[in-house]
């Protein structure tokens, strides 16, 4: 069976359960709202007219893509874990972290909050935040592309595990 067929088969197995399907929709919707907020300050979002949720077409497609892939990866890995598959947990976890971290470090209050939690003074937080967030802003397109690639890899590996352990025997 081709890789695309294996992925579709694994998705069908996961979404046979209404609980996984509803949870997928909930996670995808919540992460879409989060990514819509985060990508509203994305540099590519500043040039073109906004079409929905304060996003232009490129940012809207990125937000939908990351949200759906993140939710799909989480549901497929959860399904594989519950059904006893030998998980590729490090890659799946790595993909999830890679999807969440870079986009939340640029132009948000995450870094200042972390610095404050570790006891940094206001002057330190104000002085250091820009230096820490700068590389994430400079390479944000690379980080987002890498996030999507790792999420696709996570879905591929999860589908392989699901097909090995959970395929319906003929």
XYZ file of C-alpha atoms in Angstrom:
170
model
C 0.000 0.000 0.000
C 1.316 3.487 -0.847
C 2.151 5.924 1.940
C -0.913 8.034 1.139
C -3.135 4.965 1.424
C -1.578 4.021 4.755
C -2.148 7.503 6.119
C -5.778 7.542 4.968
C -6.328 4.061 6.405
C -4.880 5.142 9.764
C -7.028 8.284 9.802
C -10.125 6.174 9.088
C -9.250 3.848 11.969
C -8.772 6.773 14.350
C -11.945 8.588 13.308
C -14.113 5.468 13.558
C -14.371 6.517 17.188
C -16.637 9.518 17.714
C -14.608 10.568 20.772
C -11.408 10.922 18.739
C -13.252 12.816 16.002
C -14.863 15.290 18.410
C -11.601 15.766 20.292
C -9.814 16.358 16.980
C -12.332 19.053 16.031
C -12.027 20.723 19.436
C -8.211 20.749 19.387
C -8.135 21.950 15.778
C -10.576 24.787 16.526
C -8.750 25.926 19.664
C -5.333 25.757 18.050
C -6.698 27.621 15.010
C -7.818 30.440 17.280
C -4.401 30.495 18.947
C -2.485 30.420 15.677
C -4.785 33.044 14.164
C -3.843 35.338 17.017
C -0.135 34.515 16.785
C 0.039 34.771 12.992
C -1.767 38.114 12.947
C 1.649 39.693 13.667
C 3.458 37.429 11.153
C 5.504 39.498 8.688
C 3.760 38.003 5.630
C 0.420 38.971 7.155
C 1.226 42.674 6.966
C 1.358 43.082 3.174
C -1.932 41.781 1.779
C -5.526 42.636 2.684
C -7.074 40.671 5.529
C -9.794 38.214 4.571
C -10.754 36.517 7.864
C -9.783 36.624 11.551
C -7.385 39.502 10.821
C -5.336 37.256 8.513
C -4.475 37.431 4.843
C -4.756 34.339 2.662
C -1.217 33.092 3.399
C -1.522 33.407 7.162
C -4.999 31.865 7.102
C -3.734 28.832 5.161
C -0.774 28.470 7.549
C -3.045 28.724 10.590
C -5.451 26.096 9.252
C -2.613 23.791 8.158
C -0.756 23.862 11.454
C -3.955 23.516 13.489
C -5.268 20.515 11.533
C -1.879 18.771 11.455
C -1.321 19.365 15.173
C -4.752 18.005 16.099
C -4.359 15.065 13.706
C -0.920 14.226 15.093
C -2.188 14.346 18.671
C -5.207 12.152 17.924
C -3.243 9.601 15.901
C -0.533 9.323 18.558
C -3.166 9.029 21.305
C -4.998 6.327 19.342
C -1.765 4.419 18.755
C -0.830 4.691 22.439
C -4.237 3.510 23.661
C -4.150 0.580 21.235
C -0.664 -0.520 22.262
C 1.372 0.552 19.255
C 5.112 0.932 19.592
C 5.120 4.713 19.417
C 7.644 6.914 17.784
C 7.011 9.199 20.741
C 10.152 11.273 20.487
C 9.392 12.339 16.934
C 5.721 12.932 17.664
C 6.503 14.952 20.771
C 9.252 16.789 18.913
C 6.851 17.712 16.130
C 4.277 18.991 18.582
C 6.858 21.073 20.453
C 8.290 22.361 17.171
C 4.816 23.444 16.098
C 4.043 25.245 19.332
C 7.282 26.824 20.518
C 8.724 28.966 17.697
C 5.511 30.740 16.813
C 4.777 31.482 20.454
C 8.229 32.940 21.168
C 8.158 35.732 18.602
C 6.169 38.855 19.363
C 4.260 37.429 22.334
C 4.633 37.755 26.083
C 5.968 34.205 26.555
C 9.649 35.153 26.871
C 9.012 38.096 29.238
C 6.787 35.856 31.365
C 9.489 33.169 31.554
C 12.116 35.763 32.498
C 9.831 37.225 35.175
C 9.054 33.734 36.521
C 12.791 33.187 37.022
C 13.036 36.445 38.981
C 14.373 38.836 36.346
C 13.868 42.505 37.120
C 11.677 44.705 34.965
C 14.750 46.418 33.501
C 16.243 43.026 32.574
C 12.996 41.815 31.035
C 12.674 44.990 28.955
C 16.341 44.958 27.939
C 16.701 41.268 27.070
C 13.331 40.402 25.537
C 14.027 41.990 22.147
C 17.383 40.253 21.845
C 15.811 36.880 22.605
C 12.796 37.357 20.336
C 14.781 38.833 17.440
C 16.044 35.555 15.922
C 12.564 34.044 16.099
C 11.146 37.058 14.249
C 13.952 37.027 11.684
C 13.552 33.339 10.843
C 9.826 32.937 11.507
C 9.069 31.626 8.002
C 11.754 28.954 8.385
C 10.398 27.942 11.798
C 6.832 27.709 10.518
C 7.925 25.651 7.504
C 9.937 23.372 9.782
C 6.919 23.018 12.081
C 4.678 21.916 9.231
C 7.317 19.464 7.987
C 7.755 17.913 11.431
C 3.999 17.639 11.917
C 3.712 15.858 8.568
C 6.491 13.494 9.675
C 4.670 12.888 12.947
C 1.441 12.015 11.104
C 3.359 9.699 8.766
C 5.081 7.869 11.637
C 1.878 7.639 13.666
C 0.017 6.198 10.675
C 2.749 3.609 10.226
C 2.407 2.578 13.872
C -1.385 2.467 13.676
C -1.298 0.321 10.545
C 1.150 -2.105 12.179
C -0.805 -2.635 15.372
C -4.403 -1.846 14.677
C -5.232 -2.772 11.098
C -8.379 -4.800 10.677
C -7.479 -8.409 9.896
C -9.152 -9.792 6.773
